[in-house]
Short mmCIF file of N, CA and C in Angstrom, two decimals:
data_model
loop_
_atom_site.label_atom_id
_atom_site.label_comp_id
_atom_site.label_asym_id
_atom_site.label_seq_id
_atom_site.Cartn_x
_atom_site.Cartn_y
_atom_site.Cartn_z
N MET P 1 -12.28 16.78 6.47
CA MET P 1 -12.37 17.39 7.78
C MET P 1 -12.42 16.31 8.86
N LYS P 2 -13.24 15.29 8.66
CA LYS P 2 -13.35 14.21 9.63
C LYS P 2 -11.99 13.54 9.81
N HIS P 3 -11.29 13.32 8.70
CA HIS P 3 -9.98 12.69 8.70
C HIS P 3 -9.00 13.48 9.57
N GLU P 4 -8.91 14.78 9.38
CA GLU P 4 -7.98 15.62 10.13
C GLU P 4 -8.32 15.63 11.61
N LYS P 5 -9.60 15.66 11.95
CA LYS P 5 -9.99 15.67 13.35
C LYS P 5 -9.64 14.36 14.04
N LEU P 6 -9.83 13.24 13.35
CA LEU P 6 -9.46 11.96 13.95
C LEU P 6 -7.95 11.86 14.15
N ILE P 7 -7.18 12.37 13.20
CA ILE P 7 -5.73 12.38 13.35
C ILE P 7 -5.35 13.25 14.54
N ALA P 8 -6.00 14.38 14.71
CA ALA P 8 -5.72 15.26 15.86
C ALA P 8 -6.06 14.56 17.16
N ILE P 9 -7.17 13.84 17.19
CA ILE P 9 -7.53 13.09 18.40
C ILE P 9 -6.49 12.02 18.67
N PHE P 10 -6.06 11.31 17.63
CA PHE P 10 -5.04 10.29 17.80
C PHE P 10 -3.76 10.91 18.35
N GLY P 11 -3.36 12.03 17.77
CA GLY P 11 -2.15 12.71 18.25
C GLY P 11 -2.27 13.15 19.69
N SER P 12 -3.43 13.66 20.07
CA SER P 12 -3.65 14.07 21.46
C SER P 12 -3.56 12.90 22.41
N LEU P 13 -4.15 11.79 22.01
CA LEU P 13 -4.10 10.59 22.85
C LEU P 13 -2.66 10.13 23.02
N ILE P 14 -1.90 10.15 21.94
CA ILE P 14 -0.52 9.71 22.01
C ILE P 14 0.27 10.58 22.97
N LEU P 15 0.06 11.88 22.90
CA LEU P 15 0.76 12.77 23.82
C LEU P 15 0.39 12.45 25.26
N ILE P 16 -0.88 12.19 25.51
CA ILE P 16 -1.33 11.86 26.85
C ILE P 16 -0.74 10.53 27.30
N SER P 17 -0.80 9.52 26.43
CA SER P 17 -0.35 8.19 26.83
C SER P 17 1.15 8.16 27.08
N GLY P 18 1.92 8.99 26.40
CA GLY P 18 3.35 9.04 26.63
C GLY P 18 3.71 9.61 27.98
N CYS P 19 2.79 10.31 28.60
CA CYS P 19 3.04 10.92 29.90
C CYS P 19 2.49 10.09 31.05
N ILE P 20 1.77 9.03 30.76
CA ILE P 20 1.18 8.19 31.80
C ILE P 20 2.19 7.12 32.18
N SER P 21 2.29 6.83 33.46
CA SER P 21 3.21 5.78 33.88
C SER P 21 2.71 4.44 33.36
N GLN P 22 3.65 3.54 33.09
CA GLN P 22 3.32 2.26 32.52
C GLN P 22 2.83 1.30 33.60
N PRO P 23 1.66 0.67 33.42
CA PRO P 23 1.19 -0.32 34.38
C PRO P 23 1.93 -1.63 34.16
N GLN P 24 1.62 -2.62 34.96
CA GLN P 24 2.23 -3.93 34.78
C GLN P 24 2.00 -4.39 33.36
N GLU P 25 3.06 -4.95 32.74
CA GLU P 25 2.97 -5.35 31.34
C GLU P 25 2.00 -6.50 31.18
N LYS P 26 1.22 -6.42 30.12
CA LYS P 26 0.34 -7.52 29.73
C LYS P 26 0.46 -7.67 28.23
N GLU P 27 0.60 -8.90 27.78
CA GLU P 27 0.69 -9.13 26.35
C GLU P 27 -0.69 -9.37 25.80
N SER P 28 -0.91 -8.85 24.61
CA SER P 28 -2.21 -9.02 23.99
C SER P 28 -2.04 -9.19 22.50
N SER P 29 -2.61 -10.25 21.98
CA SER P 29 -2.59 -10.42 20.54
C SER P 29 -3.85 -9.82 19.94
N SER P 30 -4.83 -9.58 20.78
CA SER P 30 -6.08 -9.04 20.26
C SER P 30 -6.88 -8.40 21.37
N THR P 31 -7.34 -7.22 21.11
CA THR P 31 -8.34 -6.60 21.95
C THR P 31 -9.25 -5.87 21.00
N SER P 32 -10.51 -5.96 21.21
CA SER P 32 -11.38 -5.31 20.24
C SER P 32 -12.65 -4.81 20.87
N THR P 33 -13.23 -3.87 20.20
CA THR P 33 -14.58 -3.44 20.52
C THR P 33 -15.40 -3.80 19.30
N PRO P 34 -16.69 -3.97 19.44
CA PRO P 34 -17.51 -4.36 18.30
C PRO P 34 -17.37 -3.38 17.14
N LEU P 35 -17.35 -3.91 15.93
CA LEU P 35 -17.18 -3.09 14.74
C LEU P 35 -18.55 -2.71 14.17
N ALA P 36 -18.94 -1.48 14.40
CA ALA P 36 -20.22 -0.98 13.89
C ALA P 36 -20.04 -0.56 12.44
N ALA P 37 -21.10 -0.67 11.66
CA ALA P 37 -21.02 -0.39 10.23
C ALA P 37 -20.69 1.07 9.92
N THR P 38 -21.11 2.01 10.75
CA THR P 38 -20.90 3.43 10.45
C THR P 38 -19.68 4.02 11.14
N ALA P 39 -19.03 3.27 11.99
CA ALA P 39 -17.88 3.79 12.74
C ALA P 39 -16.62 3.80 11.89
N THR P 40 -15.70 4.70 12.24
CA THR P 40 -14.37 4.68 11.65
C THR P 40 -13.63 3.53 12.32
N ARG P 41 -13.06 2.66 11.52
CA ARG P 41 -12.42 1.45 12.04
C ARG P 41 -10.91 1.59 11.99
N VAL P 42 -10.29 1.33 13.14
CA VAL P 42 -8.85 1.52 13.28
C VAL P 42 -8.23 0.25 13.85
N LEU P 43 -7.22 -0.28 13.16
CA LEU P 43 -6.46 -1.44 13.62
C LEU P 43 -5.08 -0.98 14.03
N PHE P 44 -4.67 -1.32 15.25
CA PHE P 44 -3.34 -1.01 15.77
C PHE P 44 -2.49 -2.27 15.69
N ILE P 45 -1.29 -2.16 15.12
CA ILE P 45 -0.36 -3.28 15.01
C ILE P 45 0.97 -2.84 15.61
N GLY P 46 1.49 -3.58 16.58
CA GLY P 46 2.75 -3.20 17.19
C GLY P 46 3.17 -4.13 18.30
N ASN P 47 3.77 -3.53 19.34
CA ASN P 47 4.25 -4.30 20.48
C ASN P 47 3.82 -3.60 21.77
N SER P 48 4.67 -3.62 22.79
CA SER P 48 4.27 -3.05 24.08
C SER P 48 4.00 -1.55 24.02
N HIS P 49 4.60 -0.85 23.08
CA HIS P 49 4.27 0.58 22.95
C HIS P 49 2.79 0.76 22.59
N THR P 50 2.22 -0.25 21.96
CA THR P 50 0.81 -0.21 21.56
C THR P 50 -0.10 -0.74 22.66
N PHE P 51 0.29 -1.84 23.32
CA PHE P 51 -0.67 -2.42 24.27
C PHE P 51 -0.54 -1.91 25.69
N PHE P 52 0.59 -1.29 26.08
CA PHE P 52 0.63 -0.68 27.41
C PHE P 52 -0.46 0.37 27.50
N ASN P 53 -1.11 0.44 28.60
CA ASN P 53 -2.21 1.40 28.83
C ASN P 53 -3.39 1.18 27.90
N ASP P 54 -3.42 0.06 27.17
CA ASP P 54 -4.48 -0.25 26.22
C ASP P 54 -4.74 0.95 25.31
N LEU P 55 -3.68 1.37 24.62
CA LEU P 55 -3.73 2.55 23.76
C LEU P 55 -4.90 2.55 22.77
N PRO P 56 -5.20 1.43 22.10
CA PRO P 56 -6.34 1.48 21.18
C PRO P 56 -7.66 1.83 21.87
N GLN P 57 -7.89 1.26 23.04
CA GLN P 57 -9.13 1.56 23.75
C GLN P 57 -9.15 3.01 24.25
N MET P 58 -7.99 3.50 24.71
CA MET P 58 -7.91 4.91 25.13
C MET P 58 -8.24 5.83 23.95
N PHE P 59 -7.70 5.50 22.78
CA PHE P 59 -7.98 6.28 21.58
C PHE P 59 -9.48 6.27 21.28
N ALA P 60 -10.09 5.08 21.33
CA ALA P 60 -11.52 4.96 21.03
C ALA P 60 -12.36 5.78 22.00
N GLU P 61 -12.02 5.72 23.28
CA GLU P 61 -12.79 6.47 24.28
C GLU P 61 -12.65 7.97 24.08
N LEU P 62 -11.44 8.42 23.77
CA LEU P 62 -11.22 9.85 23.53
C LEU P 62 -11.99 10.31 22.28
N ALA P 63 -11.93 9.51 21.22
CA ALA P 63 -12.66 9.86 20.00
C ALA P 63 -14.16 9.89 20.25
N ARG P 64 -14.67 8.90 20.97
CA ARG P 64 -16.11 8.87 21.27
C ARG P 64 -16.52 10.07 22.11
N ALA P 65 -15.66 10.45 23.06
CA ALA P 65 -15.95 11.62 23.89
C ALA P 65 -16.04 12.88 23.03
N GLY P 66 -15.32 12.88 21.91
CA GLY P 66 -15.37 14.01 20.98
C GLY P 66 -16.50 13.89 19.97
N GLY P 67 -17.32 12.85 20.11
CA GLY P 67 -18.46 12.69 19.23
C GLY P 67 -18.22 11.87 17.98
N TYR P 68 -17.09 11.17 17.91
CA TYR P 68 -16.76 10.37 16.73
C TYR P 68 -17.03 8.90 17.00
N GLY P 69 -17.66 8.23 16.05
CA GLY P 69 -17.87 6.79 16.14
C GLY P 69 -16.61 6.08 15.69
N VAL P 70 -15.91 5.46 16.63
CA VAL P 70 -14.65 4.79 16.33
C VAL P 70 -14.69 3.40 16.93
N GLU P 71 -14.26 2.43 16.15
CA GLU P 71 -14.12 1.05 16.63
C GLU P 71 -12.67 0.64 16.40
N VAL P 72 -12.10 -0.07 17.38
CA VAL P 72 -10.68 -0.41 17.31
C VAL P 72 -10.46 -1.90 17.50
N ASP P 73 -9.32 -2.34 17.03
CA ASP P 73 -8.82 -3.69 17.29
C ASP P 73 -7.31 -3.59 17.32
N MET P 74 -6.66 -4.65 17.80
CA MET P 74 -5.22 -4.60 17.98
C MET P 74 -4.61 -5.97 17.74
N SER P 75 -3.42 -5.97 17.17
CA SER P 75 -2.55 -7.14 17.12
C SER P 75 -1.21 -6.66 17.65
N ALA P 76 -0.88 -7.07 18.88
CA ALA P 76 0.34 -6.58 19.53
C ALA P 76 0.90 -7.64 20.46
N GLN P 77 2.20 -7.86 20.37
CA GLN P 77 2.91 -8.78 21.25
C GLN P 77 4.18 -8.09 21.73
N GLY P 78 4.51 -8.28 22.98
CA GLY P 78 5.72 -7.67 23.54
C GLY P 78 6.96 -8.08 22.76
N GLY P 79 7.77 -7.09 22.38
CA GLY P 79 9.02 -7.34 21.69
C GLY P 79 8.91 -7.62 20.20
N TRP P 80 7.70 -7.67 19.69
CA TRP P 80 7.54 -7.99 18.27
C TRP P 80 7.96 -6.83 17.38
N SER P 81 8.47 -7.20 16.22
CA SER P 81 8.79 -6.23 15.17
C SER P 81 7.70 -6.30 14.11
N LEU P 82 7.74 -5.38 13.18
CA LEU P 82 6.78 -5.45 12.08
C LEU P 82 7.07 -6.64 11.17
N ALA P 83 8.32 -7.12 11.14
CA ALA P 83 8.62 -8.35 10.40
C ALA P 83 7.89 -9.53 11.03
N ASP P 84 7.82 -9.57 12.36
CA ASP P 84 7.06 -10.62 13.04
C ASP P 84 5.59 -10.55 12.63
N HIS P 85 5.05 -9.35 12.59
CA HIS P 85 3.65 -9.18 12.20
C HIS P 85 3.43 -9.54 10.73
N ALA P 86 4.38 -9.18 9.88
CA ALA P 86 4.24 -9.48 8.45
C ALA P 86 4.24 -10.99 8.20
N ALA P 87 4.81 -11.76 9.13
CA ALA P 87 4.85 -13.22 9.02
C ALA P 87 3.76 -13.89 9.86
N SER P 88 2.96 -13.12 10.56
CA SER P 88 1.95 -13.65 11.48
C SER P 88 0.60 -13.84 10.79
N THR P 89 0.11 -15.05 10.82
CA THR P 89 -1.22 -15.33 10.27
C THR P 89 -2.28 -14.53 11.01
N LEU P 90 -2.13 -14.40 12.33
CA LEU P 90 -3.10 -13.64 13.13
C LEU P 90 -3.19 -12.19 12.64
N THR P 91 -2.03 -11.55 12.50
CA THR P 91 -2.02 -10.15 12.07
C THR P 91 -2.54 -10.00 10.64
N LEU P 92 -2.05 -10.84 9.75
CA LEU P 92 -2.49 -10.75 8.35
C LEU P 92 -3.98 -11.01 8.21
N ASN P 93 -4.51 -11.95 9.00
CA ASN P 93 -5.95 -12.20 8.97
C ASN P 93 -6.74 -11.00 9.47
N LYS P 94 -6.22 -10.32 10.51
CA LYS P 94 -6.91 -9.12 11.01
C LYS P 94 -6.99 -8.06 9.92
N ILE P 95 -5.90 -7.89 9.17
CA ILE P 95 -5.90 -6.91 8.09
C ILE P 95 -6.89 -7.31 7.00
N GLU P 96 -6.87 -8.58 6.63
CA GLU P 96 -7.63 -9.04 5.46
C GLU P 96 -9.10 -9.32 5.74
N GLN P 97 -9.46 -9.67 6.96
CA GLN P 97 -10.82 -10.12 7.22
C GLN P 97 -11.77 -9.02 7.70
N GLN P 98 -11.28 -7.82 7.86
CA GLN P 98 -12.14 -6.70 8.25
C GLN P 98 -11.95 -5.57 7.25
N SER P 99 -12.86 -4.65 7.28
CA SER P 99 -12.76 -3.45 6.45
C SER P 99 -12.29 -2.31 7.36
N TRP P 100 -11.01 -1.95 7.24
CA TRP P 100 -10.42 -0.92 8.10
C TRP P 100 -10.37 0.41 7.37
N ASP P 101 -10.54 1.48 8.13
CA ASP P 101 -10.30 2.82 7.58
C ASP P 101 -8.84 3.19 7.76
N TYR P 102 -8.27 2.85 8.91
CA TYR P 102 -6.88 3.17 9.24
C TYR P 102 -6.22 1.96 9.86
N VAL P 103 -4.94 1.77 9.54
CA VAL P 103 -4.12 0.77 10.21
C VAL P 103 -2.88 1.49 10.70
N ILE P 104 -2.65 1.41 12.01
CA ILE P 104 -1.52 2.07 12.66
C ILE P 104 -0.41 1.03 12.82
N LEU P 105 0.78 1.29 12.26
CA LEU P 105 1.92 0.39 12.38
C LEU P 105 2.96 0.99 13.31
N GLN P 106 3.37 0.22 14.31
CA GLN P 106 4.37 0.66 15.28
C GLN P 106 5.51 -0.36 15.29
N GLU P 107 6.72 0.10 14.94
CA GLU P 107 7.89 -0.77 14.85
C GLU P 107 8.67 -0.79 16.16
N ARG P 108 9.44 -1.84 16.36
CA ARG P 108 10.38 -1.89 17.48
C ARG P 108 11.42 -0.79 17.29
N THR P 109 11.59 0.04 18.28
CA THR P 109 12.43 1.23 18.16
C THR P 109 13.83 0.91 17.66
N SER P 110 14.47 -0.12 18.21
CA SER P 110 15.85 -0.42 17.83
C SER P 110 15.97 -0.77 16.36
N LEU P 111 14.94 -1.34 15.77
CA LEU P 111 15.03 -1.77 14.37
C LEU P 111 14.86 -0.64 13.38
N ILE P 112 14.09 0.37 13.72
CA ILE P 112 13.91 1.51 12.81
C ILE P 112 15.18 2.36 12.79
N VAL P 113 16.03 2.19 13.82
CA VAL P 113 17.28 2.94 13.94
C VAL P 113 18.44 2.18 13.31
N ASP P 114 18.52 0.88 13.56
CA ASP P 114 19.66 0.07 13.14
C ASP P 114 19.36 -0.65 11.82
N LYS P 115 19.89 -0.16 10.75
CA LYS P 115 19.73 -0.74 9.42
C LYS P 115 18.26 -0.98 9.04
N PRO P 116 17.47 0.09 9.03
CA PRO P 116 16.04 -0.09 8.71
C PRO P 116 15.81 -0.67 7.31
N ASP P 117 16.75 -0.46 6.38
CA ASP P 117 16.60 -1.03 5.04
C ASP P 117 16.57 -2.56 5.08
N GLU P 118 17.24 -3.14 6.08
CA GLU P 118 17.28 -4.59 6.22
C GLU P 118 16.17 -5.09 7.13
N HIS P 119 15.88 -4.36 8.19
CA HIS P 119 14.98 -4.87 9.23
C HIS P 119 13.54 -4.39 9.09
N SER P 120 13.35 -3.10 9.00
CA SER P 120 12.00 -2.53 9.10
C SER P 120 11.32 -2.31 7.76
N TYR P 121 12.02 -1.70 6.83
CA TYR P 121 11.38 -1.26 5.60
C TYR P 121 10.76 -2.39 4.78
N PRO P 122 11.42 -3.56 4.64
CA PRO P 122 10.75 -4.63 3.88
C PRO P 122 9.41 -5.04 4.50
N ALA P 123 9.35 -5.12 5.83
CA ALA P 123 8.10 -5.49 6.50
C ALA P 123 7.05 -4.40 6.34
N ILE P 124 7.46 -3.15 6.46
CA ILE P 124 6.51 -2.04 6.31
C ILE P 124 5.95 -2.04 4.89
N ARG P 125 6.82 -2.27 3.90
CA ARG P 125 6.35 -2.31 2.51
C ARG P 125 5.34 -3.45 2.29
N LEU P 126 5.64 -4.63 2.85
CA LEU P 126 4.72 -5.76 2.70
C LEU P 126 3.38 -5.46 3.35
N LEU P 127 3.42 -4.94 4.58
CA LEU P 127 2.18 -4.60 5.28
C LEU P 127 1.43 -3.48 4.56
N TYR P 128 2.17 -2.52 4.03
CA TYR P 128 1.55 -1.44 3.26
C TYR P 128 0.76 -2.01 2.08
N ASP P 129 1.35 -2.96 1.37
CA ASP P 129 0.65 -3.58 0.24
C ASP P 129 -0.63 -4.26 0.69
N LYS P 130 -0.56 -5.01 1.79
CA LYS P 130 -1.75 -5.71 2.31
C LYS P 130 -2.82 -4.70 2.74
N ILE P 131 -2.39 -3.65 3.40
CA ILE P 131 -3.32 -2.61 3.88
C ILE P 131 -3.95 -1.88 2.70
N SER P 132 -3.15 -1.56 1.70
CA SER P 132 -3.65 -0.85 0.52
C SER P 132 -4.66 -1.69 -0.25
N GLU P 133 -4.43 -3.01 -0.30
CA GLU P 133 -5.38 -3.90 -0.97
C GLU P 133 -6.77 -3.81 -0.35
N LYS P 134 -6.83 -3.45 0.93
CA LYS P 134 -8.10 -3.33 1.65
C LYS P 134 -8.62 -1.90 1.65
N ASP P 135 -7.98 -1.02 0.88
CA ASP P 135 -8.37 0.39 0.79
C ASP P 135 -8.35 1.10 2.13
N ALA P 136 -7.42 0.71 2.99
CA ALA P 136 -7.25 1.37 4.28
C ALA P 136 -6.08 2.35 4.19
N THR P 137 -6.03 3.28 5.11
CA THR P 137 -4.96 4.27 5.18
C THR P 137 -3.96 3.85 6.24
N LEU P 138 -2.70 3.78 5.86
CA LEU P 138 -1.63 3.42 6.79
C LEU P 138 -1.13 4.68 7.50
N ILE P 139 -0.96 4.57 8.81
CA ILE P 139 -0.32 5.62 9.61
C ILE P 139 0.81 4.97 10.38
N LEU P 140 2.01 5.53 10.29
CA LEU P 140 3.14 5.02 11.06
C LEU P 140 3.18 5.69 12.43
N PHE P 141 3.33 4.90 13.46
CA PHE P 141 3.38 5.33 14.86
C PHE P 141 4.86 5.49 15.22
N MET P 142 5.36 6.73 15.18
CA MET P 142 6.77 6.99 15.49
C MET P 142 7.01 6.82 16.99
N THR P 143 7.88 5.89 17.33
CA THR P 143 8.19 5.61 18.73
C THR P 143 9.21 6.61 19.27
N TRP P 144 9.71 6.35 20.46
CA TRP P 144 10.65 7.24 21.13
C TRP P 144 11.81 6.42 21.67
N GLY P 145 12.93 7.10 21.88
CA GLY P 145 14.11 6.45 22.43
C GLY P 145 14.20 6.64 23.93
N PRO P 146 15.17 5.97 24.55
CA PRO P 146 15.39 6.14 25.98
C PRO P 146 15.75 7.59 26.32
N ARG P 147 15.34 8.05 27.48
CA ARG P 147 15.61 9.44 27.91
C ARG P 147 17.10 9.78 27.85
N ASP P 148 17.96 8.81 28.13
CA ASP P 148 19.40 9.06 28.13
C ASP P 148 20.07 8.63 26.83
N GLY P 149 19.29 8.37 25.80
CA GLY P 149 19.85 7.91 24.54
C GLY P 149 20.36 6.49 24.67
N LEU P 150 21.23 6.10 23.77
CA LEU P 150 21.92 4.81 23.82
C LEU P 150 23.39 5.07 23.55
N PRO P 151 24.13 5.55 24.57
CA PRO P 151 25.53 5.92 24.35
C PRO P 151 26.38 4.81 23.73
N HIS P 152 26.16 3.55 24.15
CA HIS P 152 26.96 2.44 23.61
C HIS P 152 26.69 2.19 22.12
N ALA P 153 25.57 2.70 21.61
CA ALA P 153 25.24 2.54 20.19
C ALA P 153 25.51 3.82 19.40
N GLY P 154 26.10 4.83 20.06
CA GLY P 154 26.44 6.06 19.36
C GLY P 154 25.43 7.18 19.49
N TYR P 155 24.42 7.01 20.34
CA TYR P 155 23.40 8.04 20.54
C TYR P 155 23.55 8.56 21.96
N ALA P 156 24.26 9.69 22.10
CA ALA P 156 24.68 10.21 23.40
C ALA P 156 23.54 10.69 24.28
N ASN P 157 22.41 11.04 23.67
CA ASN P 157 21.30 11.57 24.47
C ASN P 157 19.98 11.32 23.73
N PHE P 158 18.91 11.74 24.37
CA PHE P 158 17.57 11.53 23.80
C PHE P 158 17.45 12.18 22.42
N ASP P 159 17.91 13.41 22.29
CA ASP P 159 17.76 14.12 21.01
C ASP P 159 18.47 13.39 19.87
N ASP P 160 19.69 12.88 20.14
CA ASP P 160 20.42 12.15 19.10
C ASP P 160 19.64 10.90 18.67
N MET P 161 19.16 10.17 19.66
CA MET P 161 18.41 8.94 19.38
C MET P 161 17.10 9.27 18.66
N GLN P 162 16.39 10.28 19.15
CA GLN P 162 15.09 10.61 18.56
C GLN P 162 15.24 11.12 17.13
N ALA P 163 16.32 11.83 16.86
CA ALA P 163 16.56 12.30 15.49
C ALA P 163 16.72 11.12 14.54
N GLN P 164 17.40 10.07 14.98
CA GLN P 164 17.58 8.89 14.13
C GLN P 164 16.26 8.12 13.96
N ILE P 165 15.48 8.03 15.03
CA ILE P 165 14.16 7.39 14.95
C ILE P 165 13.29 8.16 13.97
N CYS P 166 13.28 9.46 14.11
CA CYS P 166 12.49 10.33 13.24
C CYS P 166 12.89 10.12 11.78
N SER P 167 14.17 10.10 11.53
CA SER P 167 14.67 9.89 10.17
C SER P 167 14.22 8.54 9.63
N GLY P 168 14.32 7.51 10.47
CA GLY P 168 13.91 6.17 10.04
C GLY P 168 12.46 6.11 9.60
N TYR P 169 11.59 6.70 10.41
CA TYR P 169 10.16 6.70 10.06
C TYR P 169 9.86 7.61 8.87
N MET P 170 10.46 8.79 8.83
CA MET P 170 10.14 9.74 7.76
C MET P 170 10.63 9.25 6.40
N ASN P 171 11.76 8.55 6.37
CA ASN P 171 12.26 8.04 5.08
C ASN P 171 11.25 7.09 4.43
N ILE P 172 10.74 6.14 5.20
CA ILE P 172 9.79 5.18 4.63
C ILE P 172 8.42 5.84 4.41
N ALA P 173 8.06 6.78 5.27
CA ALA P 173 6.78 7.49 5.08
C ALA P 173 6.80 8.28 3.78
N ASN P 174 7.91 8.93 3.49
CA ASN P 174 8.03 9.69 2.24
C ASN P 174 8.01 8.77 1.02
N GLU P 175 8.69 7.63 1.14
CA GLU P 175 8.70 6.67 0.03
C GLU P 175 7.28 6.19 -0.30
N LEU P 176 6.53 5.85 0.74
CA LEU P 176 5.19 5.27 0.55
C LEU P 176 4.08 6.33 0.51
N ASP P 177 4.44 7.57 0.79
CA ASP P 177 3.48 8.67 0.84
C ASP P 177 2.37 8.38 1.86
N VAL P 178 2.82 8.08 3.10
CA VAL P 178 1.89 7.81 4.20
C VAL P 178 2.13 8.80 5.33
N MET P 179 1.16 8.85 6.24
CA MET P 179 1.25 9.76 7.38
C MET P 179 2.07 9.14 8.51
N VAL P 180 2.61 10.02 9.36
CA VAL P 180 3.32 9.61 10.56
C VAL P 180 2.68 10.30 11.75
N ALA P 181 2.36 9.53 12.78
CA ALA P 181 1.93 10.11 14.05
C ALA P 181 3.20 10.29 14.88
N PRO P 182 3.66 11.53 15.09
CA PRO P 182 4.96 11.78 15.72
C PRO P 182 4.95 11.60 17.24
N VAL P 183 4.64 10.39 17.66
CA VAL P 183 4.52 10.08 19.08
C VAL P 183 5.82 10.36 19.81
N GLY P 184 6.93 9.93 19.24
CA GLY P 184 8.22 10.09 19.90
C GLY P 184 8.57 11.53 20.17
N ILE P 185 8.21 12.41 19.27
CA ILE P 185 8.48 13.83 19.48
C ILE P 185 7.57 14.37 20.57
N GLY P 186 6.32 13.93 20.59
CA GLY P 186 5.38 14.37 21.61
C GLY P 186 5.68 13.82 22.99
N ASP P 187 6.49 12.77 23.05
CA ASP P 187 6.81 12.13 24.33
C ASP P 187 7.79 12.96 25.16
N ARG P 188 8.38 13.95 24.58
CA ARG P 188 9.38 14.74 25.29
C ARG P 188 8.76 15.49 26.44
N LYS P 189 9.35 15.37 27.62
CA LYS P 189 8.79 16.01 28.81
C LYS P 189 9.60 17.22 29.27
N GLU P 190 10.72 17.46 28.64
CA GLU P 190 11.59 18.56 29.04
C GLU P 190 11.26 19.81 28.23
N PRO P 191 10.56 20.77 28.78
CA PRO P 191 10.19 21.95 28.00
C PRO P 191 11.39 22.82 27.63
N THR P 192 12.53 22.63 28.29
CA THR P 192 13.69 23.47 28.00
C THR P 192 14.48 22.98 26.79
N ILE P 193 14.19 21.77 26.32
CA ILE P 193 14.90 21.25 25.16
C ILE P 193 14.23 21.76 23.89
N LYS P 194 15.04 22.17 22.92
CA LYS P 194 14.50 22.68 21.67
C LYS P 194 13.68 21.61 20.94
N SER P 195 12.70 22.05 20.17
CA SER P 195 11.86 21.14 19.40
C SER P 195 12.70 20.42 18.36
N LEU P 196 12.35 19.17 18.11
CA LEU P 196 12.99 18.40 17.05
C LEU P 196 12.30 18.71 15.74
N GLU P 197 13.05 18.74 14.70
CA GLU P 197 12.48 18.90 13.37
C GLU P 197 12.91 17.72 12.54
N CYS P 198 11.96 17.07 11.91
CA CYS P 198 12.28 15.91 11.06
C CYS P 198 12.55 16.39 9.66
#
């Protein structure tokens, strides 16, 4: 029950953060709140999708407002992929040196779409192994595409692009039997567009 409620809080936060305008970009390799022994511990790993609006701290505040003890930390650099994190001593040390309940992985959107078998999946598998060794639960943070798609790359509109992003995340999630936070689907602001189904 606690697990499902925290996932719901995370999902709610993601929906809210996707609707907030982006402040001036700031890069952060680490932001943390103290790790209490009884709190649910969550590590966020990603890039600007993770550190804009200080998403981990927003999540922690929302969870605490709901009565949940949550402590967060982050390893995020602008433009980084999960392959960058899989090769980063800083990120790997964060995974290995703390006891996490959840680790949220957020990939660079273009890489989960363009040949994910070459770019994203090997890094996700490596990070999954490291996270599993620590008995933590991996959650994939599904990103979103540009509102107008990427016509030059064959994605004529948002729905086309988002469908490919969704497929990229769901394929690896099914392989590893992990959860996906469908942030990209929740980011949609047009109520007249039909719901996406992964």
